[in-house]
Coordinates of C-alpha atoms (C1' of nucleotides) in Angstrom, one line a residue:
Chain A
M1 CA 0.0 0.0 0.0
K2 CA 3.0 2.3 -0.3
V3 CA 2.0 5.2 -2.6
D4 CA 3.9 8.1 -3.9
L5 CA 7.0 7.3 -1.9
A6 CA 10.0 9.2 -3.1
P7 CA 13.2 7.2 -3.7
P8 CA 15.2 6.9 -0.5
L9 CA 18.1 8.9 -1.9
T10 CA 15.8 11.8 -2.7
M11 CA 14.3 11.6 0.8
R12 CA 17.7 11.7 2.3
L13 CA 19.0 14.6 0.3
E14 CA 15.9 16.6 1.0
Q15 CA 17.1 16.7 4.6
F16 CA 19.8 19.0 3.3
T17 CA 17.8 21.2 0.9
R18 CA 14.6 21.5 -0.8
F19 CA 14.8 20.9 -4.5
T20 CA 13.1 22.6 -7.3
T21 CA 11.0 20.4 -9.6
A22 CA 13.8 20.3 -12.2
E23 CA 16.4 19.5 -9.7
R24 CA 14.2 16.8 -8.1
T25 CA 13.8 15.2 -11.5
R26 CA 17.5 15.0 -11.8
V27 CA 17.9 13.6 -8.3
D28 CA 15.2 11.0 -8.9
A29 CA 17.0 10.0 -12.0
L30 CA 19.9 8.8 -9.9
S31 CA 17.7 6.3 -8.3
A32 CA 16.4 5.0 -11.6
Y33 CA 19.4 3.0 -12.7
P34 CA 19.0 -0.8 -13.0
Y35 CA 20.1 -2.6 -10.0
R36 CA 21.9 -5.8 -9.1
T37 CA 20.9 -7.9 -6.1
F38 CA 23.3 -9.4 -3.7
E39 CA 22.8 -12.3 -1.2
A40 CA 23.5 -12.0 2.5
G41 CA 27.3 -12.1 3.0
E42 CA 28.1 -11.4 -0.6
A43 CA 30.8 -8.8 -1.2
I44 CA 29.7 -5.8 -3.2
I45 CA 33.2 -4.5 -3.5
S46 CA 36.3 -5.9 -1.8
E47 CA 39.3 -4.3 -0.3
G48 CA 41.9 -3.5 -2.9
E49 CA 39.5 -3.2 -5.8
R50 CA 39.1 -0.1 -7.8
A51 CA 35.4 0.7 -7.9
E52 CA 34.2 1.6 -11.4
A53 CA 30.9 3.1 -10.4
V54 CA 29.2 4.9 -7.7
I55 CA 27.0 2.5 -5.7
L56 CA 23.6 3.4 -4.5
I57 CA 21.9 1.1 -2.0
Q58 CA 18.3 0.7 -3.2
A59 CA 17.0 -1.8 -0.7
G60 CA 18.5 -4.0 2.0
L61 CA 21.5 -3.3 4.1
A62 CA 25.2 -3.2 3.5
I63 CA 28.2 -2.7 5.8
R64 CA 31.6 -1.3 5.4
S65 CA 33.9 -3.8 7.1
K66 CA 37.5 -4.4 7.6
S67 CA 39.0 -7.7 8.3
L68 CA 42.2 -7.7 10.3
R69 CA 45.0 -10.2 9.8
D70 CA 44.4 -11.8 13.2
G71 CA 40.9 -12.8 12.0
S72 CA 39.0 -10.2 13.9
R73 CA 36.8 -7.8 12.1
Q74 CA 35.4 -4.3 12.6
I75 CA 32.3 -3.0 10.9
M76 CA 32.7 0.7 10.4
A77 CA 29.5 1.8 8.9
C78 CA 26.0 0.7 8.0
L79 CA 24.6 1.7 4.7
L80 CA 20.8 2.0 4.4
P81 CA 18.7 2.5 1.3
G82 CA 19.4 5.9 -0.2
D83 CA 23.0 5.8 1.0
L84 CA 25.7 6.4 -1.6
C85 CA 29.0 4.8 -1.2
D86 CA 32.2 5.3 -3.0
L87 CA 31.7 8.7 -4.3
E88 CA 35.3 8.5 -3.5
V89 CA 36.0 6.3 -6.5
F90 CA 36.7 9.5 -8.3
V91 CA 39.6 10.4 -6.2
L92 CA 40.9 7.4 -4.3
Q93 CA 42.9 4.6 -5.9
S94 CA 41.3 1.6 -4.3
M95 CA 39.0 0.5 -1.5
D96 CA 40.6 0.3 1.9
H97 CA 37.9 -1.9 3.2
D98 CA 35.1 -4.3 2.0
L99 CA 31.5 -3.5 1.3
I100 CA 29.3 -6.4 2.1
A101 CA 25.6 -7.1 1.8
V102 CA 24.1 -8.3 5.1
G103 CA 20.7 -9.3 3.8
P104 CA 19.3 -9.5 0.3
T105 CA 20.4 -6.1 -1.0
A106 CA 19.8 -4.2 -4.2
C107 CA 22.4 -1.8 -5.5
S108 CA 22.4 0.5 -8.5
F109 CA 25.8 1.1 -10.1
I110 CA 25.7 4.6 -11.4
P111 CA 28.3 4.7 -14.2
T112 CA 31.2 6.9 -13.6
A113 CA 30.5 8.8 -16.8
D114 CA 27.1 9.9 -15.6
V115 CA 28.4 11.2 -12.4
E116 CA 31.3 12.8 -14.2
G117 CA 28.6 14.9 -15.9
L118 CA 27.9 16.4 -12.5
L119 CA 31.6 16.8 -11.7
S120 CA 33.2 17.5 -15.0
E121 CA 33.7 21.1 -14.1
F122 CA 35.9 20.2 -11.2
S123 CA 39.4 21.5 -11.5
V124 CA 42.3 19.4 -10.4
L125 CA 42.6 21.7 -7.4
T126 CA 39.0 21.0 -6.4
K127 CA 39.5 17.3 -6.8
A128 CA 42.6 17.5 -4.6
L129 CA 40.6 19.2 -1.9
W130 CA 38.0 16.5 -2.2
W131 CA 40.7 13.9 -1.9
S132 CA 41.7 15.6 1.3
T133 CA 38.3 15.2 2.8
M134 CA 38.1 11.6 1.6
T135 CA 41.4 10.7 3.3
D136 CA 40.2 12.4 6.4
A137 CA 37.3 10.1 6.4
A138 CA 39.5 7.1 5.9
V139 CA 41.6 8.1 8.9
L140 CA 38.4 8.3 10.9
R141 CA 37.5 4.7 9.8
S142 CA 40.9 3.5 10.9
R143 CA 40.4 5.1 14.3
I144 CA 37.2 3.2 14.7
I145 CA 39.0 0.0 14.1
G146 CA 41.6 1.1 16.6
A147 CA 39.0 1.8 19.2
G148 CA 37.1 -1.4 18.6
R149 CA 39.7 -4.0 18.0
R150 CA 43.0 -2.9 19.4
D151 CA 44.1 -3.0 23.0
A152 CA 45.7 0.0 24.8
L153 CA 49.3 -0.8 23.7
E154 CA 48.3 -1.3 20.0
R155 CA 46.2 1.8 20.1
L156 CA 48.9 4.1 21.3
A157 CA 51.4 2.5 18.9
H158 CA 49.1 3.0 16.0
L159 CA 48.4 6.5 16.9
F160 CA 52.1 7.3 17.2
Y161 CA 53.0 5.6 14.0
E162 CA 50.2 7.3 12.0
L163 CA 51.3 10.7 13.3
L164 CA 54.9 9.8 12.3
I165 CA 53.9 9.1 8.7
R166 CA 51.8 12.2 8.5
H167 CA 54.6 14.3 9.9
R168 CA 57.1 12.8 7.4
I169 CA 54.8 13.8 4.6
I170 CA 55.1 17.4 5.5
E171 CA 58.8 16.9 6.4
A172 CA 58.3 17.7 10.0
A173 CA 59.8 14.5 11.6
P174 CA 63.6 14.9 11.6
N175 CA 65.2 11.8 13.2
D176 CA 61.7 10.4 13.5
T177 CA 61.0 13.0 16.2
Y178 CA 58.0 15.3 16.1
R179 CA 56.2 17.8 18.2
L180 CA 53.3 16.5 20.2
P181 CA 52.5 19.0 22.9
L182 CA 49.8 16.9 24.5
A183 CA 49.4 16.1 28.2
Q184 CA 49.0 12.5 29.0
H185 CA 45.4 13.4 29.8
E186 CA 44.8 14.4 26.2
L187 CA 46.5 11.4 24.8
A188 CA 44.1 9.4 26.9
D189 CA 41.2 11.3 25.3
M190 CA 42.6 10.4 21.9
A191 CA 43.0 6.8 22.6
G192 CA 39.8 6.4 24.5
L193 CA 41.6 5.3 27.7
T194 CA 41.9 6.7 31.2
L195 CA 44.8 8.8 32.2
V196 CA 46.2 6.2 34.6
H197 CA 46.1 3.4 32.0
T198 CA 47.6 5.6 29.4
N199 CA 50.4 6.4 31.7
R200 CA 51.1 2.7 32.4
T201 CA 50.9 1.9 28.7
L202 CA 53.3 4.6 27.8
S203 CA 55.9 3.2 30.2
K204 CA 55.6 -0.1 28.5
L205 CA 56.2 1.4 25.1
R206 CA 59.2 3.2 26.6
A207 CA 60.5 0.1 28.2
A208 CA 60.1 -1.8 24.9
G209 CA 62.4 0.8 23.4
L210 CA 59.8 1.8 20.8
V211 CA 59.1 5.5 21.6
D212 CA 59.9 8.2 24.0
F213 CA 57.4 10.8 24.9
H214 CA 58.5 13.7 27.0
D215 CA 58.3 17.5 27.1
G216 CA 55.9 17.7 24.2
W217 CA 58.0 15.7 21.8
L218 CA 57.5 12.3 20.5
Q219 CA 60.6 10.4 19.4
V220 CA 60.2 7.1 17.6
L221 CA 63.1 4.9 18.5
D222 CA 62.1 1.8 16.5
A223 CA 59.8 2.7 13.7
E224 CA 59.7 -0.9 12.4
G225 CA 58.9 -2.4 15.8
L226 CA 56.2 0.2 16.3
K227 CA 54.6 -0.5 13.0
R228 CA 54.6 -4.2 13.7
L229 CA 53.1 -3.8 17.2
A230 CA 50.5 -1.5 15.8
K231 CA 49.6 -3.9 13.0
F232 CA 49.8 -0.9 10.9
E233 CA 48.4 -1.1 7.4
S234 CA 49.3 1.9 5.3
N235 CA 46.7 1.8 2.5
Y236 CA 44.1 3.7 4.4
L237 CA 46.1 6.9 4.1
H238 CA 45.8 6.7 0.3
L239 CA 49.3 8.0 -0.4
A240 CA 49.9 6.7 -3.8
R241 CA 49.0 9.1 -6.5
T242 CA 46.1 8.2 -8.6
E243 CA 46.7 10.0 -11.8
R244 CA 49.2 11.9 -13.8
F245 CA 51.7 10.0 -11.8
T246 CA 55.3 11.0 -12.4
D247 CA 58.3 9.7 -10.5
V248 CA 59.5 12.0 -7.9
S249 CA 62.5 11.5 -5.7
H250 CA 60.6 12.1 -2.6
R251 CA 57.3 10.3 -2.4
A252 CA 55.4 9.6 0.8
S253 CA 54.6 6.1 -0.3
D254 CA 58.3 5.4 0.0
L255 CA 58.2 6.5 3.6
I256 CA 56.0 3.8 5.0
Chain B
M1 CA 68.3 26.4 7.3
K2 CA 65.1 25.3 5.7
V3 CA 65.2 26.2 2.0
D4 CA 62.7 25.9 -0.7
L5 CA 60.2 24.1 1.5
A6 CA 56.8 24.0 -0.1
P7 CA 53.8 25.0 2.1
P8 CA 52.6 21.9 4.0
L9 CA 49.2 22.0 2.2
T10 CA 51.0 21.8 -1.1
M11 CA 53.1 19.0 0.1
R12 CA 50.1 17.1 1.2
L13 CA 48.0 17.6 -1.9
E14 CA 50.9 16.5 -4.0
Q15 CA 50.5 13.1 -2.5
F16 CA 47.3 13.0 -4.6
T17 CA 48.4 14.4 -7.8
R18 CA 51.3 16.3 -9.4
F19 CA 50.3 19.9 -10.2
T20 CA 51.3 21.9 -13.2
T21 CA 53.1 25.1 -12.5
A22 CA 49.9 27.1 -12.9
E23 CA 48.0 24.8 -10.6
R24 CA 50.7 24.9 -8.1
T25 CA 50.7 28.6 -7.9
R26 CA 47.0 28.5 -7.1
V27 CA 47.5 25.9 -4.5
D28 CA 50.3 27.8 -2.9
A29 CA 48.1 30.8 -2.8
L30 CA 45.8 29.1 -0.4
S31 CA 48.7 29.0 2.1
A32 CA 49.5 32.6 1.7
Y33 CA 46.6 34.0 3.7
P34 CA 47.4 35.9 6.9
Y35 CA 47.2 33.7 9.9
R36 CA 46.0 34.1 13.5
T37 CA 47.8 32.4 16.3
F38 CA 46.2 30.5 19.1
E39 CA 47.5 29.5 22.5
A40 CA 47.4 26.0 23.8
G41 CA 43.9 25.1 24.9
E42 CA 42.3 27.9 23.0
A43 CA 39.3 27.1 21.0
I44 CA 39.6 27.8 17.3
I45 CA 35.9 27.0 16.7
S46 CA 33.4 25.7 19.2
E47 CA 30.6 23.3 18.9
G48 CA 27.4 25.0 17.7
E49 CA 29.2 27.8 15.9
R50 CA 28.8 28.4 12.2
A51 CA 32.3 28.6 10.7
E52 CA 32.7 31.5 8.4
A53 CA 35.9 30.5 6.7
V54 CA 37.8 27.4 5.8
I55 CA 40.6 26.9 8.3
L56 CA 44.1 25.9 7.3
I57 CA 46.5 24.8 10.0
Q58 CA 49.8 26.5 9.2
A59 CA 51.9 25.5 12.2
G60 CA 51.2 23.8 15.4
L61 CA 48.6 21.2 16.2
A62 CA 44.9 21.2 16.6
I63 CA 42.4 18.6 17.6
R64 CA 38.8 17.9 16.9
S65 CA 37.2 17.1 20.2
K66 CA 33.9 16.5 21.7
S67 CA 33.0 17.0 25.3
L68 CA 30.3 14.8 26.7
R69 CA 27.8 15.9 29.3
D70 CA 29.3 13.6 31.9
G71 CA 32.5 15.4 31.7
S72 CA 34.4 12.9 29.6
R73 CA 35.9 13.9 26.3
Q74 CA 36.9 12.2 23.1
I75 CA 39.4 13.5 20.7
M76 CA 38.4 12.4 17.2
A77 CA 41.2 13.7 15.0
C78 CA 44.5 15.4 15.1
L79 CA 45.1 18.2 12.6
L80 CA 48.7 18.8 11.4
P81 CA 50.1 21.7 9.4
G82 CA 48.7 21.5 5.9
D83 CA 45.4 20.1 7.1
L84 CA 42.2 21.8 6.1
C85 CA 39.3 21.7 8.3
D86 CA 35.8 22.7 7.8
L87 CA 35.5 22.5 4.2
E88 CA 32.2 21.4 5.4
V89 CA 31.3 25.0 6.4
F90 CA 29.8 25.2 2.9
V91 CA 27.3 22.6 3.5
L92 CA 26.7 21.9 7.1
Q93 CA 24.9 24.2 9.4
S94 CA 27.1 24.3 12.4
M95 CA 30.0 22.5 14.1
D96 CA 29.1 19.3 15.9
H97 CA 32.4 19.4 17.9
D98 CA 35.2 21.7 19.0
L99 CA 38.4 22.5 17.2
I100 CA 41.1 23.3 19.8
A101 CA 44.7 24.3 19.6
V102 CA 46.9 22.0 21.7
G103 CA 50.1 24.0 21.4
P104 CA 50.8 27.4 19.9
T105 CA 49.1 27.1 16.6
A106 CA 48.8 29.3 13.5
C107 CA 45.7 29.1 11.4
S108 CA 44.8 30.9 8.2
F109 CA 41.2 31.6 7.6
I110 CA 40.5 31.4 4.0
P111 CA 37.5 33.6 3.3
T112 CA 34.4 31.8 2.1
A113 CA 34.2 34.0 -0.9
D114 CA 37.6 32.9 -2.1
V115 CA 36.8 29.2 -1.9
E116 CA 33.5 29.9 -3.4
G117 CA 35.4 30.8 -6.5
L118 CA 36.4 27.3 -6.7
L119 CA 33.0 25.9 -6.0
S120 CA 30.7 28.5 -7.4
E121 CA 29.8 26.3 -10.4
F122 CA 28.5 23.6 -8.1
S123 CA 24.9 22.8 -8.7
V124 CA 22.6 22.2 -5.8
L125 CA 22.7 18.6 -6.6
T126 CA 26.5 18.4 -6.3
K127 CA 26.3 20.3 -3.0
A128 CA 23.7 17.8 -1.8
L129 CA 26.0 14.9 -2.7
W130 CA 28.8 16.6 -0.9
W131 CA 26.6 17.1 2.1
S132 CA 26.0 13.4 2.0
T133 CA 29.7 12.6 2.3
M134 CA 30.1 15.2 5.1
T135 CA 27.3 13.7 7.2
D136 CA 28.9 10.2 6.6
A137 CA 32.0 11.6 8.1
A138 CA 30.1 13.0 11.0
V139 CA 28.6 9.6 11.7
L140 CA 32.1 8.1 11.7
R141 CA 33.2 10.7 14.3
S142 CA 30.2 9.8 16.5
R143 CA 31.1 6.2 16.3
I144 CA 34.6 7.0 17.5
I145 CA 33.1 8.6 20.5
G146 CA 31.0 5.5 21.0
A147 CA 33.9 3.2 20.9
G148 CA 36.1 5.3 23.1
R149 CA 33.7 6.6 25.8
R150 CA 30.7 4.4 26.0
D151 CA 30.3 1.0 27.6
A152 CA 28.7 -1.9 25.9
L153 CA 25.1 -1.1 26.9
E154 CA 25.4 2.5 25.8
R155 CA 27.1 1.5 22.6
L156 CA 24.4 -0.9 21.5
A157 CA 21.7 1.6 22.6
H158 CA 23.3 4.3 20.5
L159 CA 23.7 2.1 17.5
F160 CA 20.0 1.1 17.6
Y161 CA 18.8 4.6 18.1
E162 CA 20.9 6.0 15.3
L163 CA 19.6 3.4 13.0
L164 CA 16.1 4.1 14.1
I165 CA 16.5 7.8 13.1
R166 CA 18.1 6.9 9.8
H167 CA 15.3 4.5 9.0
R168 CA 12.7 7.0 10.0
I169 CA 14.2 9.5 7.5
I170 CA 13.6 7.1 4.6
E171 CA 10.3 6.1 6.1
A172 CA 11.3 2.6 6.8
A173 CA 10.6 2.3 10.4
P174 CA 6.9 1.6 10.9
N175 CA 6.1 1.2 14.6
D176 CA 9.7 1.9 15.3
T177 CA 10.5 -1.4 13.9
Y178 CA 13.1 -1.9 11.2
R179 CA 14.9 -4.6 9.3
L180 CA 18.3 -5.5 10.7
P181 CA 19.3 -8.9 9.3
L182 CA 22.5 -9.2 11.3
A183 CA 23.7 -12.1 13.3
Q184 CA 24.7 -11.3 16.8
H185 CA 28.3 -11.8 15.9
E186 CA 28.0 -9.1 13.3
L187 CA 26.5 -6.8 15.8
A188 CA 29.5 -7.5 17.9
D189 CA 31.8 -6.5 15.1
M190 CA 29.9 -3.2 14.8
A191 CA 30.0 -2.4 18.5
G192 CA 33.6 -3.6 18.9
L193 CA 32.6 -6.3 21.4
T194 CA 32.8 -10.0 21.6
L195 CA 29.9 -12.2 20.6
V196 CA 29.3 -13.4 24.1
H197 CA 29.3 -10.0 25.7
T198 CA 27.0 -8.7 22.9
N199 CA 24.6 -11.5 23.7
R200 CA 24.5 -10.6 27.4
T201 CA 24.1 -6.9 26.7
L202 CA 21.3 -7.6 24.3
S203 CA 19.5 -9.5 27.1
K204 CA 19.8 -6.5 29.3
L205 CA 18.3 -4.2 26.7
R206 CA 15.5 -6.6 26.3
A207 CA 15.0 -7.0 30.0
A208 CA 14.9 -3.2 30.4
G209 CA 12.1 -3.1 27.8
L210 CA 14.0 -0.9 25.5
V211 CA 14.4 -3.0 22.3
D212 CA 13.7 -6.4 21.0
F213 CA 16.0 -7.9 18.4
H214 CA 15.0 -11.2 16.8
D215 CA 14.6 -12.8 13.4
G216 CA 16.4 -10.0 11.7
W217 CA 14.1 -7.3 13.0
L218 CA 14.8 -4.6 15.5
Q219 CA 11.9 -3.3 17.4
V220 CA 12.3 -0.2 19.5
L221 CA 9.9 -0.5 22.4
D222 CA 10.9 2.7 24.3
A223 CA 12.5 5.2 22.0
E224 CA 12.8 7.8 24.7
G225 CA 14.4 5.5 27.1
L226 CA 16.8 4.2 24.5
K227 CA 17.8 7.7 23.6
R228 CA 18.4 8.6 27.2
L229 CA 20.5 5.5 27.8
A230 CA 22.5 6.1 24.7
K231 CA 23.2 9.8 25.7
F232 CA 22.2 10.5 22.1
E233 CA 22.8 13.9 20.7
S234 CA 21.2 14.4 17.4
N235 CA 23.1 17.3 16.0
Y236 CA 25.8 15.2 14.4
L237 CA 23.4 13.9 11.8
H238 CA 22.9 17.4 10.5
L239 CA 19.3 17.0 9.7
A240 CA 18.2 20.6 9.7
R241 CA 18.2 22.2 6.3
T242 CA 20.8 24.8 5.8
E243 CA 19.4 26.9 3.0
R244 CA 16.3 27.6 1.0
F245 CA 14.5 26.2 4.0
T246 CA 10.8 25.8 3.6
D247 CA 8.4 24.3 6.0
V248 CA 7.5 20.8 5.3
S249 CA 5.0 18.8 7.2
H250 CA 7.4 15.9 7.4
R251 CA 10.8 16.9 8.5
A252 CA 13.4 14.6 10.0
S253 CA 14.4 17.1 12.6
D254 CA 11.0 16.6 14.1
L255 CA 11.6 12.9 14.4
I256 CA 14.4 13.0 17.0
Chain C
dC1 C1' 18.2 -38.7 13.0
dG2 C1' 22.5 -36.1 12.7
dT3 C1' 24.7 -32.0 11.7
dC4 C1' 25.4 -27.3 11.5
dG5 C1' 25.1 -22.3 12.5
dG6 C1' 23.3 -19.3 15.6
dA7 C1' 22.0 -18.2 20.4
dT8 C1' 22.6 -18.8 25.4
dT9 C1' 24.7 -19.6 29.8
dG10 C1' 28.7 -20.6 33.1
dA11 C1' 33.1 -19.9 35.1
dA12 C1' 37.8 -18.1 35.0
dG13 C1' 41.0 -14.8 33.6
dA14 C1' 42.7 -10.4 31.4
dT15 C1' 42.3 -5.8 30.5
dA16 C1' 41.1 -1.4 31.8
dC17 C1' 38.9 1.5 35.4
dT18 C1' 38.4 3.9 39.9
dC19 C1' 40.0 5.7 43.9
dA20 C1' 43.8 7.3 46.2
dA21 C1' 48.4 8.5 47.5
dC22 C1' 52.5 10.6 46.4
dA23 C1' 56.3 12.9 43.4
dT24 C1' 57.8 16.6 40.7
dG25 C1' 58.4 21.1 38.8
dA26 C1' 56.6 25.7 37.6
dG27 C1' 54.6 29.6 39.2
dT28 C1' 53.0 32.8 42.9
dG29 C1' 52.9 35.5 46.9
dG30 C1' 54.6 36.2 51.4
Chain D
dC1 C1' 64.1 32.4 49.9
dC2 C1' 60.5 29.6 51.3
dA3 C1' 55.7 28.1 51.6
dC4 C1' 52.0 27.3 48.9
dT5 C1' 49.3 26.0 45.1
dC6 C1' 48.5 23.8 40.9
dA7 C1' 49.1 21.0 37.0
dT8 C1' 51.2 17.0 35.5
dG9 C1' 53.1 12.5 36.0
dT10 C1' 53.7 8.1 38.7
dT11 C1' 52.5 4.1 41.4
dG12 C1' 49.5 0.9 44.3
dA13 C1' 45.4 -1.8 45.4
dG14 C1' 40.8 -3.2 44.7
dT15 C1' 37.1 -3.6 41.4
dA16 C1' 34.3 -3.6 37.1
dT17 C1' 33.9 -4.7 32.6
dC18 C1' 34.8 -7.4 29.0
dT19 C1' 37.1 -11.6 27.1
dT20 C1' 38.1 -16.4 26.6
dC21 C1' 37.0 -21.0 26.6
dA22 C1' 33.7 -24.1 27.2
dA23 C1' 29.3 -26.5 27.3
dT24 C1' 24.6 -26.6 26.1
dC25 C1' 20.4 -25.5 23.5
dC26 C1' 17.7 -24.8 19.6
dG27 C1' 15.7 -24.7 15.0
dA28 C1' 16.7 -25.4 10.1
dC29 C1' 17.8 -28.6 6.8
dG30 C1' 19.8 -32.5 4.8

DNA sequence: CGTCGGATTGAAGATACTCAACATGAGTGG
DNA sequence: CCACTCATGTTGAGTATCTTCAATCCGACG
């Protein structure tokens, strides 16, 4: 008995703005692509793949999930009908996690070319800015994994290693040492731990000869060991260039 | 003795693509705005404010942090020199968290008008898509808070309540009941808990008369109670329309 | 009827939290 | 110069939460 129900994508976007009739027609058109259906548990896209289309969930439920090498898994987001995923296909090289149907799920694949129509006017600079917001989101996802599936030691190690990489990129980590003017209390708020436990965990890292944290500086003593302990996977930072790649002597993807 | 060092923003964006000389000049120009300095602990923008400019961290360190009502706090991201924040000012209504300097920090405020130059050609539809990715990121941030500062009961409650709201938006939650065809072990992967503990926590929620989860359906029995238990704050979903607002009988911001 | 994947329950152990005491150093005011 | 406070860091002891490892139960399905 459902009548006159707008497509979920339209309903969702109308939370943001009210469309004119012409605009609405265009939005509705995005929901009109043919869809493919997936069974529960089936992967819509897997980690490492390069998505070729923007995916719109039409019905069902999908999750963004990341499997860790130790067999554990963290689900980072839940995608409902009307949710778009992988708008980032335009700027990121490859998926850093899986997209999996959890029940029978229908997805439209909106061809890249058709979305390009919307985005064709983008300059390289605009795309670069977009890339920036996309990688920010990827870092957020990785932090969710950290909070959910890593213990205190691994969490701090991961945090310190990620910051090391990001500082190297902007050439602000001489001798693997960088400024980190945080009180332990703030480190605790980052890691989602209490102050006391952060303190004890820091001592362990120091005792293990991995990092030294004092006076607002963080010195990484054993970058490899830290990376191993953190179970660090670098792909989520999306450091490899996606287009117009030219060799450069100094490339961040060499730094990890 | 630093010579010839590109601005951090340029260095960072060059991870994505290699710019032509002309493009590079334009990118560099973004780093050339006058900056303001902040002392450690000073708020650059606070929750609830409407940012009026895109903020570029030039030197120092800033954090995105969220203070909860119970006094605890979660830091969701760390911003280094070259990081842009609040590109979302163009689409979101107000900040859902604070931006705080943790050491002496220099920030440029790039006037909205100048960035508009880059984005002016955007159609409403494109902006709406962008809004979609921004709200996705906001949901990710809220999940970090959940993982870091909520116990098992609150985490599941928050998850169920968030999904309720999102289902209501697409009108897929009749009687506050929605499809959730997940096995308990998948719920565990979402919440960052073990299967066993998820099971016990679910029983508690059921015993408290808040939700019932069975056969792939989730029924919210006491939406208000659930919201209270989850310490749910709705602003992160950014449901209120930001522009061209017109009254509509059925608006999601009424639903929460 | 047997098996298999979920769900459920019990008991023991690990991890992280709370509460509390104490140390250290910077800054302040007498 | 010393006493005082205050913020930060460190350590100890007891407790709560969550995990691990089972064992059992149940319905679906061959």
